[in-house]
mmCIF file of C-alpha atoms (C1' of nucleotides) in Angstrom:
data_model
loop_
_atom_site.group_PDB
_atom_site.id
_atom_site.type_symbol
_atom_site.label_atom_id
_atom_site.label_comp_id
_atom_site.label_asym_id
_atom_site.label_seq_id
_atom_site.Cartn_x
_atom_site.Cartn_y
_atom_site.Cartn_z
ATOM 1 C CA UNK K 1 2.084 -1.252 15.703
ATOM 2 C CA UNK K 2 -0.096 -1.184 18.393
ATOM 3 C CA UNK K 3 -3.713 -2.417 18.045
ATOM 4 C CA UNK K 4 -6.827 -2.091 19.658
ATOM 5 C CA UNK K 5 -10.322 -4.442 20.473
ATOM 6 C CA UNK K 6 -13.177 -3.786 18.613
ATOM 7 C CA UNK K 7 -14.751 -2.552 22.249
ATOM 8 C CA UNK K 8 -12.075 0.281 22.674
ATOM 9 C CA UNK K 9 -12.395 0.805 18.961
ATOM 10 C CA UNK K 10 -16.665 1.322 19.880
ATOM 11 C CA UNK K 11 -15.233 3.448 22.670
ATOM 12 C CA UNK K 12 -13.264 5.253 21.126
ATOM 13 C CA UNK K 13 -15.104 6.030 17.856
ATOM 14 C CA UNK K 14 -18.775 6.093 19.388
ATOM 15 C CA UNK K 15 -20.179 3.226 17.344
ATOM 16 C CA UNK K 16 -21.862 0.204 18.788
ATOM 17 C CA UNK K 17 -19.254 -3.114 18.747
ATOM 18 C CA UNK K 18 -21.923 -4.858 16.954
ATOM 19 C CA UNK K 19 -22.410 -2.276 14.300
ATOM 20 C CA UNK K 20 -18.403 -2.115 13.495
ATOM 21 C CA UNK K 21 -19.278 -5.965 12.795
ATOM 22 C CA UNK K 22 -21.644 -4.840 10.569
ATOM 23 C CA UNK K 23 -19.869 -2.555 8.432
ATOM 24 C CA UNK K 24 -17.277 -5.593 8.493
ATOM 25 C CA UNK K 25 -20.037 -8.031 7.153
ATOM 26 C CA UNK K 26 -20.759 -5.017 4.724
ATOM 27 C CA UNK K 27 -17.370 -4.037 3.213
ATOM 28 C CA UNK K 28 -17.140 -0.573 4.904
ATOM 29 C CA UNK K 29 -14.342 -1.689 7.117
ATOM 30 C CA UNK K 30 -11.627 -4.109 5.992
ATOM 31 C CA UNK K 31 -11.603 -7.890 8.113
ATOM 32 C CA UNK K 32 -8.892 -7.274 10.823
ATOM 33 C CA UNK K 33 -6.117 -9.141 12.296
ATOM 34 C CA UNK K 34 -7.195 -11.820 14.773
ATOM 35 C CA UNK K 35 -5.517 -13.063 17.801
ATOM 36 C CA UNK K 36 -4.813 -16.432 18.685
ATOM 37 C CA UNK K 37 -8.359 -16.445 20.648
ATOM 38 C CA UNK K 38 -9.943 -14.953 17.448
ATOM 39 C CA UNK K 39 -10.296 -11.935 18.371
ATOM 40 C CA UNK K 40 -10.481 -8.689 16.148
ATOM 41 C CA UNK K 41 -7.494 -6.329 16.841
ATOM 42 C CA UNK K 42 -7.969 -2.735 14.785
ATOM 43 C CA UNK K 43 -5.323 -0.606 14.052
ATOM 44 C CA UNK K 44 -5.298 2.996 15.635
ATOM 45 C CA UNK K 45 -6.441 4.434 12.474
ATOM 46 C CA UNK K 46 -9.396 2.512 12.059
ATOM 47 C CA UNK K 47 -11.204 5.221 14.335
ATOM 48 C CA UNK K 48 -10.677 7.550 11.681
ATOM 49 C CA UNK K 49 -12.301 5.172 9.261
ATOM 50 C CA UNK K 50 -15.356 5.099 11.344
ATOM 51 C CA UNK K 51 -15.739 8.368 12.004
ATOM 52 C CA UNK K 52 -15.411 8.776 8.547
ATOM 53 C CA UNK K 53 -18.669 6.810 7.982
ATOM 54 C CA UNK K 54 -20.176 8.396 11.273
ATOM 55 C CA UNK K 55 -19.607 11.884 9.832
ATOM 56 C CA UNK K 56 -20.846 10.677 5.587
ATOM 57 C CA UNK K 57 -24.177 9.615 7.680
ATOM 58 C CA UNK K 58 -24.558 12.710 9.562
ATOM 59 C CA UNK K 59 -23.787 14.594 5.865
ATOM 60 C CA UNK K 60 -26.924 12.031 4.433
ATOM 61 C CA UNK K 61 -25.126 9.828 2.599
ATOM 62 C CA UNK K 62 -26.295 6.359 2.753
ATOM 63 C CA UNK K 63 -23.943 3.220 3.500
ATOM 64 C CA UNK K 64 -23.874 2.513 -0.285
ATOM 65 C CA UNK K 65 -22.551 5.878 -0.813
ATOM 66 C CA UNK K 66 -20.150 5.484 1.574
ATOM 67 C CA UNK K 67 -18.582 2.157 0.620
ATOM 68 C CA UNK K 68 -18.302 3.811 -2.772
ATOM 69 C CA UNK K 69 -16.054 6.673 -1.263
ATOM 70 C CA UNK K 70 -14.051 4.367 0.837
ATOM 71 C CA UNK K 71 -13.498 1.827 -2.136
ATOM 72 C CA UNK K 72 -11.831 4.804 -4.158
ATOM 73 C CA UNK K 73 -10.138 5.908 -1.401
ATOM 74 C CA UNK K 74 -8.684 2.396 -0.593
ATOM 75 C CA UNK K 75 -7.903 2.198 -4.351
ATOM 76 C CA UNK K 76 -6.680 5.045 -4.266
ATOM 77 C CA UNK K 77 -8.679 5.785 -7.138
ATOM 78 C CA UNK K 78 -9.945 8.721 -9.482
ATOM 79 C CA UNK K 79 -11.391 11.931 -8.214
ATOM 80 C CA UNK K 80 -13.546 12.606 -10.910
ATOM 81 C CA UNK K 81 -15.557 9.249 -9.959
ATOM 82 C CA UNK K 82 -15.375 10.786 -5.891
ATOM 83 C CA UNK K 83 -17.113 13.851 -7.468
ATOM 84 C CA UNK K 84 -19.571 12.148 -9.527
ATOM 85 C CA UNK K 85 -20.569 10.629 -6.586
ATOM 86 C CA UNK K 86 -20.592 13.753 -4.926
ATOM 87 C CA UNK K 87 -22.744 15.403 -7.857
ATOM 88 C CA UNK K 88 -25.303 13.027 -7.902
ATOM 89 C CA UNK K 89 -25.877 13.559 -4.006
ATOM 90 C CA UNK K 90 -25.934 17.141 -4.463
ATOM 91 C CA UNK K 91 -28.511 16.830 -6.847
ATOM 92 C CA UNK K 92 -30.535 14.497 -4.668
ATOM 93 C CA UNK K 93 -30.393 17.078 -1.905
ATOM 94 C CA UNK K 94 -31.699 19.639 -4.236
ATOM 95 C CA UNK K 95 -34.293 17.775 -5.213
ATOM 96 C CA UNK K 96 -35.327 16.482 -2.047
ATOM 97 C CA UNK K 97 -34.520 21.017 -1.055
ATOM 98 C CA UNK K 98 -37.122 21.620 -3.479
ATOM 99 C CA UNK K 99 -40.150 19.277 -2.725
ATOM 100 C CA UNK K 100 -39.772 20.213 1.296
ATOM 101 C CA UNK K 101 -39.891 24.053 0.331
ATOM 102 C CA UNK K 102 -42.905 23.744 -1.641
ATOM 103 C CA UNK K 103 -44.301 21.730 1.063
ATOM 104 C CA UNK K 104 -43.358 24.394 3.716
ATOM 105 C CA UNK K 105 -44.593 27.218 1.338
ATOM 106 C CA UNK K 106 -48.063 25.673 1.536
ATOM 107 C CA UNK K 107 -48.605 24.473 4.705
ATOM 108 C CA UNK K 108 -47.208 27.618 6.477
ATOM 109 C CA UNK K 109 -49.346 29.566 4.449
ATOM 110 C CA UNK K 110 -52.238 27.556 5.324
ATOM 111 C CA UNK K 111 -51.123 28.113 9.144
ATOM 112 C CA UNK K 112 -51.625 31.564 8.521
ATOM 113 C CA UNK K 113 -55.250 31.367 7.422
ATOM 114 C CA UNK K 114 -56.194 28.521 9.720
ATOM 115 C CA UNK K 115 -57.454 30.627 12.980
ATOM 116 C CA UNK K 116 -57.825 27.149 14.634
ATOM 117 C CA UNK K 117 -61.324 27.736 15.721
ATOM 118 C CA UNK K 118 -64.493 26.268 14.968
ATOM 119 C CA UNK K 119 -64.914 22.187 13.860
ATOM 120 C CA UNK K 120 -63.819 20.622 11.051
ATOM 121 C CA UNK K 121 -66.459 19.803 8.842
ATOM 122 C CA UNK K 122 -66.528 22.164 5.792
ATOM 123 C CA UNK K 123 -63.828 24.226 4.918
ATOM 124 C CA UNK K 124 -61.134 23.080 7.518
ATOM 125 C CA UNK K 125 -58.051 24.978 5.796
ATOM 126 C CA UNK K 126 -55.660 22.487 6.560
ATOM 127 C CA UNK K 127 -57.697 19.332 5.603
ATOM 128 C CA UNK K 128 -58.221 21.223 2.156
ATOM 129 C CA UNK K 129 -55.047 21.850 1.644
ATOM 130 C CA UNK K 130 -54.263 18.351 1.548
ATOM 131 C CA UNK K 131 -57.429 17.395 0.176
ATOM 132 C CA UNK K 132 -57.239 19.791 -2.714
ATOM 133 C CA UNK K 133 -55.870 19.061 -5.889
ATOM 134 C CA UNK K 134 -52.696 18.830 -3.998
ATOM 135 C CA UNK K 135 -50.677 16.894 -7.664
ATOM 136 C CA UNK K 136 -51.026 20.366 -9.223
ATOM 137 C CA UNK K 137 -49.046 22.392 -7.164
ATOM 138 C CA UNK K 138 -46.956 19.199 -6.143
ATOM 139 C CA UNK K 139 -46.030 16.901 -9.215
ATOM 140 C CA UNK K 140 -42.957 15.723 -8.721
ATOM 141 C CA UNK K 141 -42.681 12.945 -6.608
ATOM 142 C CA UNK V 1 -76.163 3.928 -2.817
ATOM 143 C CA UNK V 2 -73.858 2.375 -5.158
ATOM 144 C CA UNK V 3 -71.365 0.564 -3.782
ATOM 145 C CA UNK V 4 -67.870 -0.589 -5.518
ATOM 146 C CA UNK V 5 -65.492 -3.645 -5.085
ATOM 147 C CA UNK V 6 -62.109 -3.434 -3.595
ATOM 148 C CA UNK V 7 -60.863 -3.860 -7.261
ATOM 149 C CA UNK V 8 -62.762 -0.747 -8.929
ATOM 150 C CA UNK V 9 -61.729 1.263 -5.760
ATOM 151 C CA UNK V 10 -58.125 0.284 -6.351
ATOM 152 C CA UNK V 11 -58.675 1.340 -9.853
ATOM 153 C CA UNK V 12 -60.155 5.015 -9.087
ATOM 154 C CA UNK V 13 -58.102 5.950 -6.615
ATOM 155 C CA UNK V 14 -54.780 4.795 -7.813
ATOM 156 C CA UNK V 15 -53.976 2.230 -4.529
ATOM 157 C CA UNK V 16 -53.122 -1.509 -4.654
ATOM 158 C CA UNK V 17 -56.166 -3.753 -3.136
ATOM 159 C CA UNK V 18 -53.645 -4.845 -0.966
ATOM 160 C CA UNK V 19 -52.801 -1.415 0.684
ATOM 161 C CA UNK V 20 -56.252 -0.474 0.871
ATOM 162 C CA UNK V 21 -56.971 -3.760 3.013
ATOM 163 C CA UNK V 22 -53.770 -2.406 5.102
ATOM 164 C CA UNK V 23 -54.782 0.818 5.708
ATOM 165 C CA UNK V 24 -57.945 -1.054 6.601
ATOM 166 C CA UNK V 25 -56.290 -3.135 9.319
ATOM 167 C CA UNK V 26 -54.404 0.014 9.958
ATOM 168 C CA UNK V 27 -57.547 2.041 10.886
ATOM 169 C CA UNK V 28 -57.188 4.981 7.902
ATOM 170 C CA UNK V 29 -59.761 3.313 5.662
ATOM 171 C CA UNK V 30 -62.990 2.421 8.082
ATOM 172 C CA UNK V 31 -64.515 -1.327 7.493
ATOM 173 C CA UNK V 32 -66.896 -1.531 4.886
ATOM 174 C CA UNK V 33 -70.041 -3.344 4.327
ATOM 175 C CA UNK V 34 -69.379 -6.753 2.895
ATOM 176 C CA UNK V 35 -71.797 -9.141 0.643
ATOM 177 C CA UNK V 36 -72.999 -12.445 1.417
ATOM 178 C CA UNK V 37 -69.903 -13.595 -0.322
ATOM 179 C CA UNK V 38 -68.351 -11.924 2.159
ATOM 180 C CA UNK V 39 -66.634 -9.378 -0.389
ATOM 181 C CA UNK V 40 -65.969 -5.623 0.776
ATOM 182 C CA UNK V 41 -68.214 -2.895 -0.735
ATOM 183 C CA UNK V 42 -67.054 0.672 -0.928
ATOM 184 C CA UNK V 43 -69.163 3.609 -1.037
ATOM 185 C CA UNK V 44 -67.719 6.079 -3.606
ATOM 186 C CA UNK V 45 -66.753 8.282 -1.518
ATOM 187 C CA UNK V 46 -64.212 5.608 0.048
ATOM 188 C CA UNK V 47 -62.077 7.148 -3.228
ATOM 189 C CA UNK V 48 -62.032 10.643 -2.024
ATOM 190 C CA UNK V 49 -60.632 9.207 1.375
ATOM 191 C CA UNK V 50 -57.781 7.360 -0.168
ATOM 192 C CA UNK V 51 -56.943 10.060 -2.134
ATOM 193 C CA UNK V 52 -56.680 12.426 0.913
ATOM 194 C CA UNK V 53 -54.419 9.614 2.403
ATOM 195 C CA UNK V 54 -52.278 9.695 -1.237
ATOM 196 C CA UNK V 55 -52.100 13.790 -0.842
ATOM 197 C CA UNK V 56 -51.324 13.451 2.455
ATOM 198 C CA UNK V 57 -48.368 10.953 1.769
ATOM 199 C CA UNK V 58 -46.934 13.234 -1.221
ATOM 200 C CA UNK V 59 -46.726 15.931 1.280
ATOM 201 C CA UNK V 60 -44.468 14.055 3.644
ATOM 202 C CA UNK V 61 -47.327 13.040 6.526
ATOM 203 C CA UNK V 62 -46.599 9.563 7.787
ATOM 204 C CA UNK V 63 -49.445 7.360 7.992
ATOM 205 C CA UNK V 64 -49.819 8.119 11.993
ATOM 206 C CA UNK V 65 -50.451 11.755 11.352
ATOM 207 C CA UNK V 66 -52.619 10.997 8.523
ATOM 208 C CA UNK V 67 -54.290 9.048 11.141
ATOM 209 C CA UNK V 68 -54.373 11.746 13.334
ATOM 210 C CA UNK V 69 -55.902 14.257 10.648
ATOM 211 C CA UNK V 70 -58.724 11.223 9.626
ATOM 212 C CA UNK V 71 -60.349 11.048 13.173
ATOM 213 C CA UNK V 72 -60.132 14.378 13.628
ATOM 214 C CA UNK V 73 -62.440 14.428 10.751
ATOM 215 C CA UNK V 74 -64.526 11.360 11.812
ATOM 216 C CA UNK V 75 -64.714 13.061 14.803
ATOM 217 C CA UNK V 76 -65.589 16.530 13.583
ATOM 218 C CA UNK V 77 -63.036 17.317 15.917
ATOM 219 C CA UNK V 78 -61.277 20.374 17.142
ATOM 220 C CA UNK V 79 -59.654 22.620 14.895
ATOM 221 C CA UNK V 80 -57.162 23.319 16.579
ATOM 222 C CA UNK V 81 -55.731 20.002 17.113
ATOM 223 C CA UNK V 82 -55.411 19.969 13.262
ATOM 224 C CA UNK V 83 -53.517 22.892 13.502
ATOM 225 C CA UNK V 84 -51.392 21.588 16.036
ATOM 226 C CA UNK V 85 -50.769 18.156 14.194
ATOM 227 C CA UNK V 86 -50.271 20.849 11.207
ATOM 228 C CA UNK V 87 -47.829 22.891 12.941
ATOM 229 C CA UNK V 88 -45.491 20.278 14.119
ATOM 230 C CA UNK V 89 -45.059 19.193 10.667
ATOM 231 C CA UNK V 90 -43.899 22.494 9.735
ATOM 232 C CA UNK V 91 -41.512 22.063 12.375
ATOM 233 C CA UNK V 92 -40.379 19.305 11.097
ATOM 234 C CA UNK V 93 -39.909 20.056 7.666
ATOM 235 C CA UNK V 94 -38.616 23.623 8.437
ATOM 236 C CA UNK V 95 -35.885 21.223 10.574
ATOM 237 C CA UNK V 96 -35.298 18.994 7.356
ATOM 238 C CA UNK V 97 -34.553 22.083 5.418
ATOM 239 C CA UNK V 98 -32.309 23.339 7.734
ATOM 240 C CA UNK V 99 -30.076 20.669 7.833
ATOM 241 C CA UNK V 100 -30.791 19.558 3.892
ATOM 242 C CA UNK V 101 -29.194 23.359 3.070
ATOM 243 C CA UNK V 102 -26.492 23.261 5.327
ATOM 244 C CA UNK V 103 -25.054 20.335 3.543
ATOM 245 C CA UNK V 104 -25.965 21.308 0.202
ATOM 246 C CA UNK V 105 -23.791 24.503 1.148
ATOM 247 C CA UNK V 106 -20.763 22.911 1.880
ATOM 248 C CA UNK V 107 -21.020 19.913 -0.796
ATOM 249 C CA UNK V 108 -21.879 22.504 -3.664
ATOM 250 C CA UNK V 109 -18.946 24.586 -2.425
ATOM 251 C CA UNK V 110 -16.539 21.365 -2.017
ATOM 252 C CA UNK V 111 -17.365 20.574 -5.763
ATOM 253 C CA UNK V 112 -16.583 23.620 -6.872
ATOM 254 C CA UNK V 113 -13.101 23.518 -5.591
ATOM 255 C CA UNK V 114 -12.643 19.927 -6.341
ATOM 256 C CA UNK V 115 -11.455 19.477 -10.159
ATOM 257 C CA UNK V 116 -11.821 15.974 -10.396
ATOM 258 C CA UNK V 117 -8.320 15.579 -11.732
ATOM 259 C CA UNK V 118 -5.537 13.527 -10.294
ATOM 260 C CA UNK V 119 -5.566 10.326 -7.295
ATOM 261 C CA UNK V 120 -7.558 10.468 -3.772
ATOM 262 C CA UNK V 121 -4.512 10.369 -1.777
ATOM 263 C CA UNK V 122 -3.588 13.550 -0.067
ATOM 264 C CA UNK V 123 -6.349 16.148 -0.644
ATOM 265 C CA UNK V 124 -9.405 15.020 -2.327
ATOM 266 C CA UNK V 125 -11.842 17.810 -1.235
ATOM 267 C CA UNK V 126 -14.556 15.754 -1.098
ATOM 268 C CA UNK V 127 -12.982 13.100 1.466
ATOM 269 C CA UNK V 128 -11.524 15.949 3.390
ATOM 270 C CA UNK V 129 -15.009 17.878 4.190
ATOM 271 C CA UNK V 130 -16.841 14.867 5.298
ATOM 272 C CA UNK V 131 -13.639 13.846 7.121
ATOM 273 C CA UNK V 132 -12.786 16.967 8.427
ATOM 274 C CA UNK V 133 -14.550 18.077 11.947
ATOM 275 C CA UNK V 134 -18.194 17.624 10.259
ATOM 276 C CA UNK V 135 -19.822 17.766 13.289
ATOM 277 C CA UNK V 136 -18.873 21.819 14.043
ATOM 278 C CA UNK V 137 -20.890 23.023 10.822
ATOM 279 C CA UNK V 138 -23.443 20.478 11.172
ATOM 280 C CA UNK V 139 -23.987 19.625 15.368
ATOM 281 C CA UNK V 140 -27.943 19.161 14.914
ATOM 282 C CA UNK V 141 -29.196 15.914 14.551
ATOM 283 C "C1'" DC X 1 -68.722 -27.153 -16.194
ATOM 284 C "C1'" DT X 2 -64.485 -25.383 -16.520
ATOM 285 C "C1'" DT X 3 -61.397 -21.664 -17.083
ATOM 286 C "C1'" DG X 4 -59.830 -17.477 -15.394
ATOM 287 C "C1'" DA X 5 -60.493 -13.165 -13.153
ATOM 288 C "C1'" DC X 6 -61.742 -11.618 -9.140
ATOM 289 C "C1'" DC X 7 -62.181 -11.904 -3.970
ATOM 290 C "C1'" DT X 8 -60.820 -13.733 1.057
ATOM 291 C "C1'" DT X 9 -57.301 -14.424 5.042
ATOM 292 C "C1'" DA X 10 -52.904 -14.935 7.332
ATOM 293 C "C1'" DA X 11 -48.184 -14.958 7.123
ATOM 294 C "C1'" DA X 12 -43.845 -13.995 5.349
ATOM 295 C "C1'" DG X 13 -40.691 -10.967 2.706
ATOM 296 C "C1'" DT X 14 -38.725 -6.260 1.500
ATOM 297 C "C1'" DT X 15 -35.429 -2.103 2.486
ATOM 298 C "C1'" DG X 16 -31.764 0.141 5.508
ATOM 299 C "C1'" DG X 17 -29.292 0.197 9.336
ATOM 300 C "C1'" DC X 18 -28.822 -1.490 12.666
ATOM 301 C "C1'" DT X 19 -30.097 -3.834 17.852
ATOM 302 C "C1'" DT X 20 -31.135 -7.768 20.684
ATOM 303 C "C1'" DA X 21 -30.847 -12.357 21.874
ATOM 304 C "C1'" DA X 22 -28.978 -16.891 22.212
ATOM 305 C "C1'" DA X 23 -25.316 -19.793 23.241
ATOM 306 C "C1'" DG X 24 -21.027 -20.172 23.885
ATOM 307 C "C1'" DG X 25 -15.394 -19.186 24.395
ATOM 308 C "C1'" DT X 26 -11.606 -16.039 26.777
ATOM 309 C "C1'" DT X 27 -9.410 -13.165 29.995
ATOM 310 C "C1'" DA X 28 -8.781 -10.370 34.090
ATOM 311 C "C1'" DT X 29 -9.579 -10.066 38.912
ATOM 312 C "C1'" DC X 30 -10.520 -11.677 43.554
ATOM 313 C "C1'" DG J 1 -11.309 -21.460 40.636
ATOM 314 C "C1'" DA J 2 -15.156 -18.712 40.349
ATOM 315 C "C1'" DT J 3 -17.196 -14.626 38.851
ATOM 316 C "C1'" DA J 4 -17.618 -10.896 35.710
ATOM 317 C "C1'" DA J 5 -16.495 -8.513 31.745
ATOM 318 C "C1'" DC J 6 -15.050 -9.152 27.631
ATOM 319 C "C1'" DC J 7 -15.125 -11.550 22.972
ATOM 320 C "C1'" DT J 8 -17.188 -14.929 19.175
ATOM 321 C "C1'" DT J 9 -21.045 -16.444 15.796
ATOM 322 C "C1'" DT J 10 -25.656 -16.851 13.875
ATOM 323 C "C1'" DA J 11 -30.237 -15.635 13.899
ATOM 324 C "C1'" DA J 12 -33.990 -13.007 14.858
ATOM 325 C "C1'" DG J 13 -36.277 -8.540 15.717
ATOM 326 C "C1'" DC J 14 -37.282 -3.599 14.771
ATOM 327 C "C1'" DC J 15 -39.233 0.569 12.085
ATOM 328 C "C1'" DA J 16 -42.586 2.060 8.111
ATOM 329 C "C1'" DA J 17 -45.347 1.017 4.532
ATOM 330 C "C1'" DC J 18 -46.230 -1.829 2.151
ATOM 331 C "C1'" DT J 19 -45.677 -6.279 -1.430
ATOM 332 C "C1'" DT J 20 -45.589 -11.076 -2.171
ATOM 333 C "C1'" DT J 21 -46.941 -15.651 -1.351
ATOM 334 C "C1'" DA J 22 -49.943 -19.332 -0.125
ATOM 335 C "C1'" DA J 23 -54.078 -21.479 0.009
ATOM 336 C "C1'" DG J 24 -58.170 -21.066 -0.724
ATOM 337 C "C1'" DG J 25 -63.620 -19.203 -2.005
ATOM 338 C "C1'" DT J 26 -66.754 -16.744 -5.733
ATOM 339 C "C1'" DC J 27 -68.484 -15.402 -10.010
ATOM 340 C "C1'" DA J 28 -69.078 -14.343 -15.113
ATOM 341 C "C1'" DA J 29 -68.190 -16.102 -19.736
ATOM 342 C "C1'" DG J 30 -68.191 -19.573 -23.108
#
DNA sequence: CTTGACCTTAAAGTTGGCTTAAAGGTTATC
DNA sequence: GATAACCTTTAAGCCAACTTTAAGGTCAAG
C-alpha cells in the first residue's frame, strides 16, 4: 500500500502539516504508521478524511460535530444517531437563520430612513435603533 | 448629581463589575470620577450607555463597531459614518444569511431523504453531501 | 474591633481552532 | 560532509470578550 508524509498529505489535502497534527492530538484522524525515523506515513485515503473535515467546516459544523460523524462512520455505526446529529445542526442554523433576519429586517429598514445627513445628537436613526427597546423586538438570544 | 458605585451600576444595567471595568480599559465605558477611596462613581446615565453596548451586542455588533458607533456619539459625529459603519453590517449579515440558507437547503433536503435506518457504510446521505464536492454549492467563504 | 461585603489592580485562564516558535533529529542533494 | 528541506515534540501565542484568581484596601453593621 503505498503511503504518503504528512507534508504531501498538507499538499495534497490543503491543510496546514501542523493542523493534521492537531486533528491527530484531537481524535479526528486516527495515529498513523511511523517509520523507523518516526515519521508519520498516511495512507492515500486519508486525504479524503481531511477533506471530509475541510468540507463539515465549510458546511458550519464545528470539530466536535465532526469527530461525532467520523466516530460513527469509523464504527460503522447507526444512521439514525448521523441524523440526529444532523437535526440538531439544522435546527441551530435555523435558529441562528432567524435571529440574523430579524436583525437584517431592522437595520435595513433603518438604512432606509437614515438620509445620513445632519449630526448625531437627537434622533440619529441608527443609534435608536439600537438604543431602543431593542429586547422587544429581539428576545431570543 | 447622584453618582452610583460600580456594584449598583452592575446591578441596573445587567453587566458584571468586571466587564464594565473592561469595557473601561477597552475605551466603550469613559473613566469615571473616583472618591478619595479611590472607588469609581457612575453618573446614571453610565446605565443607559451599557445598555446601548448590551443592544448593540444582541444585534451581532462586535465591540470594535460598538466602539465605532460610541465616538461617533461622543463626538457628535457625522451621520453618515454611522450609516456607513451601519451599512457594512448589513453586508455582513446579509453575507451570513446567504451562506446560513444555502446549507440549511441542502441539510434539510439531505434529512429528508435520509431514513435513519440501517449502517453508515455505503450511502449514508448525510456523510455523502458533506463529502461529496461541497465546495461547488457552497464556493463563498 | 472584627466580620463580611464591597472596592482596587494586575495577571492568568477560558473557548475553538488553530499558528508560531523553539530546539532538535533525518534525509536528499551538491 | 555540509547545507537545506524535511520531520519530530512541546509550549506558547493568537482572536474576542470576557471570567477567575490573587492579593490586597475600604466601609457599614453589630
Amino acid at each position: 500500500m503505498q503511503t504518503i508524509s504528512i507534508g504531501e498529505l498538507a499538499e495534497l489535502s490543503g491543510v496546514a502539516s501542523q493542523a493534521i497534527r492537531y486533528y491527530e492530538k484531537e481524535k479526528l484522524m486516527p495515529a498513523p504508521q511511523r517509520t523507523d525515523a518516526n515519521y508519520r506515513r498516511y495512507p492515500v485515503d486519508a486525504v479524503a478524511r481531511l477533506q471530509f473535515i475541510v468540507h463539515a467546516k465549510q458546511w458550519g459544523f464545528t470539530l466536535d460535530e465532526i469527530r461525532e460523524l467520523l466516530i460513527l462512520q469509523d464504527a460503522n455505526g447507526d444512521r439514525a444517531q448521523a441524523k440526529r446529529i444532523a437535526e440538531e445542526k439544522l435546527h441551530k442554523i435555523r435558529e441562528q437563520i432567524k435571529h440574523l433576519s430579524r436583525v437584517e429586517a431592522v437595520l435595513s429598514r433603518t438604512l432606509i430612513e437614515c438620509t445620513g445627513e445632519g449630526p448625531m445628537q437627537e434622533g440619529c436613526p441608527i443609534v435608536e435603533a439600537i438604543a431602543d427597546k431593542a429586547d422587544e423586538r429581539e428576545r431570543n438570544h
